[in-house]
Amino acid sequence: MIDLYEKASAAAAYVSNGTKLRPRIGIILGSGLGEFADAIDDATVLPYSEIPHFPQSTVEGHSGRMVIGTVAGVPVIAMQGRVHAYEGYAMDEVTFPMRVLGLFGVREVVVTNAAGGIDPAYGPGTIVVIRDHINLTGTNAALGANESRFGLAPHTGLRFFDMTTAYSPRLRALAVAEAAAQGWSMPSGVYLAVLGPSYETPAEIRAFRVLGADLVGMSTVHEVIVARHMGIEILGLSLVTNPAAGVTGEPLNHLEVMEIGAQAAKTFGSLVKALIPQIDDATCEARA
Ligand code: HPA
């Protein structure tokens, strides 16, 4: 039987054959942020349905394709759409794309999501850099026999691996500085993940606030765990789409969550576009 590593290798080989580019930077586009893929030049598009073993997304607003091209001349690979555990996917499926990105050669990934704002200061449209996370989904993506072949560098691919700097301090500093250069101040926050698909109750949100969470969502943490297992550096960005349950007393609805302001999408796009060459440059320096 073909195992997870072999499946991810086959998918990575398919992506390699589909493009001459060898991006070191990946970006996972969350709900409402998919249009960033339109900013990618000379794009090669690979629908998930054509990539061997790739899970197909079922949720509205996640179109399900890889877009490989350049941003400001720097090769990137973007995932437009992701699958979530609440759709019924196993952890290996939810994190399969991150495994594939790593085996394809990606070493830094910008992970983005839509999130509810637990901190009342984070209203709809606020872009927050993720400083840390709390995984309350009740499961872990690295569960099962350890597959050390997923390690991309010495001291990675370990059974027990460090999460103290899961959200790269280097990339966070670059992001905060770039936001400032573009004239705004980006807050940092702790992202708490739930399984979903129900939104939270007001009592849960009050509890999460006590636990130290600023944002709540249904994605990201499993991808980040797998990325850290492999040794991929992560920049996490949340776009707040709504106040979390009970913060304003209004009921939550998914359509509202999808409708982030055009302005927020534009700000997000300018930020990420400017960051990509910096992430790349910093990488070159670090390797020099
Ligand atoms: N809760 C969970 N996930 C979310 C939310 C929320 O309020 N908004 C966007 N994704």
CSV table of C-alpha atoms and ligand atoms in Angstrom, one decimal:
chain,number,residue,atom,x,y,z
A,1,MET,CA,0.0,0.0,0.0
A,2,ILE,CA,1.3,3.5,-0.9
A,3,ASP,CA,1.9,5.5,2.3
A,4,LEU,CA,1.4,9.2,3.0
A,5,TYR,CA,5.0,10.1,2.2
A,6,GLU,CA,4.8,8.4,-1.2
A,7,LYS,CA,1.5,10.0,-1.9
A,8,ALA,CA,2.9,13.5,-1.1
A,9,SER,CA,6.0,12.7,-3.2
A,10,ALA,CA,3.8,11.8,-6.1
A,11,ALA,CA,1.8,15.0,-5.8
A,12,ALA,CA,5.0,17.1,-5.5
A,13,ALA,CA,6.4,15.4,-8.6
A,14,TYR,CA,3.2,16.2,-10.5
A,15,VAL,CA,3.5,19.9,-9.5
A,16,SER,CA,7.2,19.9,-10.4
A,17,ASN,CA,6.3,18.6,-13.9
A,18,GLY,CA,3.7,21.3,-14.3
A,19,THR,CA,6.1,24.2,-14.0
A,20,LYS,CA,9.7,25.2,-14.5
A,21,LEU,CA,9.5,27.5,-11.4
A,22,ARG,CA,11.0,26.2,-8.1
A,23,PRO,CA,9.4,28.6,-5.6
A,24,ARG,CA,10.7,28.6,-2.0
A,25,ILE,CA,7.7,30.7,-0.8
A,26,GLY,CA,4.2,29.3,-0.5
A,27,ILE,CA,1.0,31.1,0.4
A,28,ILE,CA,-2.2,29.5,1.6
A,29,LEU,CA,-5.2,31.8,0.8
A,30,GLY,CA,-8.0,31.6,3.3
A,31,SER,CA,-11.7,32.5,3.0
A,32,GLY,CA,-12.2,35.7,1.1
A,33,LEU,CA,-8.5,36.1,0.3
A,34,GLY,CA,-8.4,33.9,-2.8
A,35,GLU,CA,-8.3,36.8,-5.2
A,36,PHE,CA,-4.6,37.5,-4.2
A,37,ALA,CA,-3.9,34.7,-6.8
A,38,ASP,CA,-4.9,37.2,-9.5
A,39,ALA,CA,-1.8,39.2,-8.6
A,40,ILE,CA,0.5,36.3,-9.6
A,41,ASP,CA,2.2,36.9,-12.9
A,42,ASP,CA,2.8,34.2,-15.6
A,43,ALA,CA,0.6,31.9,-13.6
A,44,THR,CA,0.4,28.1,-14.1
A,45,VAL,CA,-2.8,26.8,-12.6
A,46,LEU,CA,-3.2,23.3,-11.4
A,47,PRO,CA,-6.7,22.4,-10.2
A,48,TYR,CA,-6.5,20.2,-7.1
A,49,SER,CA,-8.6,17.6,-8.9
A,50,GLU,CA,-5.7,17.0,-11.3
A,51,ILE,CA,-3.0,16.6,-8.6
A,52,PRO,CA,-2.6,13.0,-7.5
A,53,HIS,CA,-4.0,12.2,-4.0
A,54,PHE,CA,-5.0,15.8,-3.4
A,55,PRO,CA,-8.1,16.4,-1.3
A,56,GLN,CA,-10.9,18.4,-2.9
A,57,SER,CA,-12.5,21.3,-1.1
A,58,THR,CA,-16.2,21.3,-0.6
A,59,VAL,CA,-16.8,24.6,1.1
A,60,GLU,CA,-18.1,27.7,-0.7
A,61,GLY,CA,-15.5,30.3,-1.3
A,62,HIS,CA,-12.6,27.9,-1.6
A,63,SER,CA,-12.0,27.2,-5.3
A,64,GLY,CA,-9.4,24.6,-5.0
A,65,ARG,CA,-6.3,25.2,-7.2
A,66,MET,CA,-2.6,25.7,-7.1
A,67,VAL,CA,-1.3,28.9,-8.8
A,68,ILE,CA,2.4,28.9,-9.5
A,69,GLY,CA,4.0,32.1,-10.9
A,70,THR,CA,5.9,35.2,-9.8
A,71,VAL,CA,5.2,38.1,-7.6
A,72,ALA,CA,7.6,41.1,-8.0
A,73,GLY,CA,9.7,38.6,-10.0
A,74,VAL,CA,9.9,36.1,-7.1
A,75,PRO,CA,8.6,32.6,-7.7
A,76,VAL,CA,5.7,31.7,-5.5
A,77,ILE,CA,3.1,28.9,-5.2
A,78,ALA,CA,-0.3,29.8,-3.9
A,79,MET,CA,-3.0,27.5,-2.7
A,80,GLN,CA,-6.4,29.0,-3.5
A,81,GLY,CA,-8.7,27.0,-1.2
A,82,ARG,CA,-8.0,24.5,1.5
A,83,VAL,CA,-9.8,21.6,3.1
A,84,HIS,CA,-10.9,21.7,6.7
A,85,ALA,CA,-11.4,19.1,9.4
A,86,TYR,CA,-15.0,20.1,9.7
A,87,GLU,CA,-15.7,18.8,6.2
A,88,GLY,CA,-14.9,15.4,7.5
A,89,TYR,CA,-11.3,15.1,6.3
A,90,ALA,CA,-8.7,13.2,8.2
A,91,MET,CA,-5.7,15.1,9.6
A,92,ASP,CA,-3.5,13.6,6.9
A,93,GLU,CA,-5.8,15.1,4.2
A,94,VAL,CA,-6.1,18.5,5.8
A,95,THR,CA,-2.3,18.8,6.0
A,96,PHE,CA,-1.5,17.0,2.7
A,97,PRO,CA,-1.0,20.3,0.8
A,98,MET,CA,1.6,21.5,3.3
A,99,ARG,CA,3.4,18.2,3.0
A,100,VAL,CA,3.4,18.6,-0.8
A,101,LEU,CA,4.6,22.2,-0.6
A,102,GLY,CA,7.5,21.1,1.5
A,103,LEU,CA,8.5,18.2,-0.7
A,104,PHE,CA,8.2,20.6,-3.8
A,105,GLY,CA,10.9,22.7,-2.2
A,106,VAL,CA,9.0,25.5,-0.4
A,107,ARG,CA,10.7,26.7,2.8
A,108,GLU,CA,8.5,29.6,3.9
A,109,VAL,CA,4.7,29.6,3.9
A,110,VAL,CA,2.4,32.5,4.5
A,111,VAL,CA,-0.7,31.0,6.0
A,112,THR,CA,-3.8,33.1,5.9
A,113,ASN,CA,-7.3,32.7,7.3
A,114,ALA,CA,-10.5,34.5,8.1
A,115,ALA,CA,-11.1,34.7,11.8
A,116,GLY,CA,-13.5,36.0,14.4
A,117,GLY,CA,-12.3,38.8,16.6
A,118,ILE,CA,-12.3,37.8,20.3
A,119,ASP,CA,-10.6,41.0,21.3
A,120,PRO,CA,-13.3,43.7,20.8
A,121,ALA,CA,-10.5,46.0,19.4
A,122,TYR,CA,-10.2,43.7,16.3
A,123,GLY,CA,-13.2,44.7,14.2
A,124,PRO,CA,-14.1,43.4,10.7
A,125,GLY,CA,-11.3,44.2,8.3
A,126,THR,CA,-8.5,44.1,10.8
A,127,ILE,CA,-5.4,42.3,9.7
A,128,VAL,CA,-3.6,40.6,12.5
A,129,VAL,CA,-0.2,38.8,12.5
A,130,ILE,CA,-0.5,35.6,14.4
A,131,ARG,CA,2.0,35.4,17.3
A,132,ASP,CA,1.0,32.0,18.6
A,133,HIS,CA,-1.9,29.6,18.6
A,134,ILE,CA,-4.0,27.5,20.9
A,135,ASN,CA,-5.1,24.2,19.4
A,136,LEU,CA,-8.5,23.3,20.8
A,137,THR,CA,-9.6,21.1,17.9
A,138,GLY,CA,-8.9,18.0,20.1
A,139,THR,CA,-6.6,16.4,17.6
A,140,ASN,CA,-3.0,16.8,16.2
A,141,ALA,CA,-1.9,16.6,12.6
A,142,ALA,CA,1.3,14.8,13.6
A,143,LEU,CA,-0.6,11.9,15.2
A,144,GLY,CA,0.4,8.4,14.1
A,145,ALA,CA,3.8,6.8,13.4
A,146,ASN,CA,6.5,9.5,12.9
A,147,GLU,CA,7.6,9.8,9.3
A,148,SER,CA,11.0,11.3,9.6
A,149,ARG,CA,11.4,11.5,5.8
A,150,PHE,CA,9.2,14.6,5.9
A,151,GLY,CA,12.0,16.4,7.7
A,152,LEU,CA,13.6,18.9,5.3
A,153,ALA,CA,16.7,19.8,7.3
A,154,PRO,CA,18.8,18.3,10.1
A,155,HIS,CA,16.8,18.2,13.4
A,156,THR,CA,13.4,18.2,11.6
A,157,GLY,CA,11.0,15.4,11.0
A,158,LEU,CA,11.3,14.4,14.7
A,159,ARG,CA,8.7,12.6,16.8
A,160,PHE,CA,8.6,15.5,19.3
A,161,PHE,CA,9.2,18.9,17.8
A,162,ASP,CA,9.4,22.4,19.1
A,163,MET,CA,6.5,24.9,18.8
A,164,THR,CA,8.0,27.8,20.8
A,165,THR,CA,8.6,29.8,17.7
A,166,ALA,CA,6.0,28.2,15.4
A,167,TYR,CA,5.2,31.6,14.0
A,168,SER,CA,8.6,32.9,12.9
A,169,PRO,CA,9.7,35.9,14.8
A,170,ARG,CA,11.8,36.9,11.8
A,171,LEU,CA,8.8,36.9,9.4
A,172,ARG,CA,6.6,38.6,12.0
A,173,ALA,CA,9.0,41.4,12.3
A,174,LEU,CA,9.2,41.8,8.6
A,175,ALA,CA,5.4,41.9,8.4
A,176,VAL,CA,5.0,44.4,11.2
A,177,ALA,CA,7.7,46.7,9.6
A,178,GLU,CA,6.1,46.5,6.2
A,179,ALA,CA,2.7,47.4,7.5
A,180,ALA,CA,4.2,50.4,9.2
A,181,ALA,CA,6.0,51.3,6.0
A,182,GLN,CA,2.6,51.2,4.3
A,183,GLY,CA,1.2,53.5,6.9
A,184,TRP,CA,-0.7,51.3,9.3
A,185,SER,CA,0.0,49.5,12.5
A,186,MET,CA,-0.6,45.7,12.5
A,187,PRO,CA,-1.5,44.2,15.8
A,188,SER,CA,-0.3,40.7,16.7
A,189,GLY,CA,-2.6,38.1,18.3
A,190,VAL,CA,-3.1,34.5,19.5
A,191,TYR,CA,-5.2,32.4,17.2
A,192,LEU,CA,-7.4,29.8,18.9
A,193,ALA,CA,-8.6,26.9,16.6
A,194,VAL,CA,-11.8,25.0,17.1
A,195,LEU,CA,-13.1,22.1,15.0
A,196,GLY,CA,-16.3,23.8,13.8
A,197,PRO,CA,-18.4,23.9,11.7
A,198,SER,CA,-20.7,25.5,14.2
A,199,TYR,CA,-19.6,28.9,15.3
A,200,GLU,CA,-18.8,29.3,19.0
A,201,THR,CA,-21.2,30.1,21.7
A,202,PRO,CA,-20.8,33.4,23.6
A,203,ALA,CA,-19.7,31.4,26.7
A,204,GLU,CA,-17.0,29.6,24.7
A,205,ILE,CA,-15.7,33.0,23.4
A,206,ARG,CA,-15.6,34.4,27.0
A,207,ALA,CA,-13.7,31.3,28.0
A,208,PHE,CA,-11.3,31.6,25.1
A,209,ARG,CA,-10.6,35.2,26.0
A,210,VAL,CA,-9.6,34.1,29.5
A,211,LEU,CA,-7.3,31.5,28.0
A,212,GLY,CA,-5.4,34.3,26.2
A,213,ALA,CA,-6.9,34.1,22.7
A,214,ASP,CA,-7.5,37.1,20.5
A,215,LEU,CA,-8.8,35.4,17.4
A,216,VAL,CA,-10.9,32.3,16.7
A,217,GLY,CA,-11.0,30.2,13.6
A,218,MET,CA,-11.3,26.7,12.1
A,219,SER,CA,-8.1,26.2,10.2
A,220,THR,CA,-4.3,27.0,10.2
A,221,VAL,CA,-3.1,25.2,13.4
A,222,HIS,CA,-2.8,21.7,11.8
A,223,GLU,CA,-1.0,23.1,8.7
A,224,VAL,CA,1.4,25.0,11.0
A,225,ILE,CA,2.0,21.9,13.1
A,226,VAL,CA,2.9,19.9,10.0
A,227,ALA,CA,5.0,22.8,8.7
A,228,ARG,CA,7.0,22.8,11.9
A,229,HIS,CA,7.5,19.1,11.8
A,230,MET,CA,9.0,19.5,8.3
A,231,GLY,CA,11.1,22.7,9.2
A,232,ILE,CA,9.1,25.1,7.1
A,233,GLU,CA,9.0,28.7,8.4
A,234,ILE,CA,5.6,30.2,8.9
A,235,LEU,CA,4.1,33.7,8.7
A,236,GLY,CA,0.4,33.6,9.9
A,237,LEU,CA,-2.0,36.4,8.9
A,238,SER,CA,-5.6,36.6,10.0
A,239,LEU,CA,-8.2,38.8,8.5
A,240,VAL,CA,-10.9,39.5,11.0
A,241,THR,CA,-14.3,39.1,9.3
A,242,ASN,CA,-16.6,39.4,12.3
A,243,PRO,CA,-16.7,40.0,16.0
A,244,ALA,CA,-16.7,36.6,17.7
A,245,ALA,CA,-19.9,35.3,19.1
A,246,GLY,CA,-21.3,37.4,21.9
A,247,VAL,CA,-18.8,40.3,21.4
A,248,THR,CA,-21.5,42.5,19.9
A,249,GLY,CA,-24.6,40.2,20.4
A,250,GLU,CA,-25.3,39.9,16.7
A,251,PRO,CA,-25.7,36.4,15.2
A,252,LEU,CA,-23.0,35.2,12.9
A,253,ASN,CA,-23.6,34.1,9.4
A,254,HIS,CA,-21.2,32.7,6.8
A,255,LEU,CA,-22.1,35.1,4.0
A,256,GLU,CA,-21.0,38.0,6.2
A,257,VAL,CA,-17.8,36.2,7.0
A,258,MET,CA,-17.1,35.9,3.2
A,259,GLU,CA,-17.8,39.5,2.6
A,260,ILE,CA,-14.7,41.1,3.8
A,261,GLY,CA,-14.4,44.7,2.6
A,262,ALA,CA,-12.7,45.3,-0.7
A,263,GLN,CA,-10.4,47.7,1.2
A,264,ALA,CA,-9.2,44.9,3.6
A,265,ALA,CA,-8.4,42.6,0.6
A,266,LYS,CA,-6.5,45.4,-1.0
A,267,THR,CA,-4.5,46.1,2.1
A,268,PHE,CA,-3.8,42.4,2.5
A,269,GLY,CA,-2.7,42.2,-1.1
A,270,SER,CA,-0.3,45.1,-0.9
A,271,LEU,CA,1.2,43.8,2.3
A,272,VAL,CA,1.8,40.3,1.0
A,273,LYS,CA,3.0,41.5,-2.4
A,274,ALA,CA,5.6,43.7,-0.7
A,275,LEU,CA,6.6,41.0,1.8
A,276,ILE,CA,7.3,38.3,-0.7
A,277,PRO,CA,10.6,39.7,-2.0
A,278,GLN,CA,11.7,40.5,1.5
A,279,ILE,CA,11.0,37.0,2.7
A,280,ASP,CA,13.1,35.8,-0.2
A,281,ASP,CA,15.9,38.3,0.4
A,282,ALA,CA,16.1,37.4,4.1
A,283,THR,CA,16.3,33.8,3.1
A,284,CYS,CA,19.2,34.4,0.8
A,285,GLU,CA,21.0,36.3,3.5
A,286,ALA,CA,20.3,33.6,6.1
A,287,ARG,CA,21.8,31.0,3.7
A,288,ALA,CA,24.7,33.1,2.6
B,1,HPA,N1,-15.4,31.6,14.5
B,1,HPA,C1,-14.8,30.6,13.9
B,1,HPA,N2,-14.3,30.7,12.7
B,1,HPA,C2,-14.4,31.8,12.0
B,1,HPA,C3,-15.1,32.9,12.6
B,1,HPA,C4,-15.6,32.8,13.9
B,1,HPA,O1,-16.2,33.8,14.4
B,1,HPA,N3,-15.0,33.9,11.6
B,1,HPA,C5,-14.3,33.4,10.6
B,1,HPA,N4,-14.0,32.2,10.8
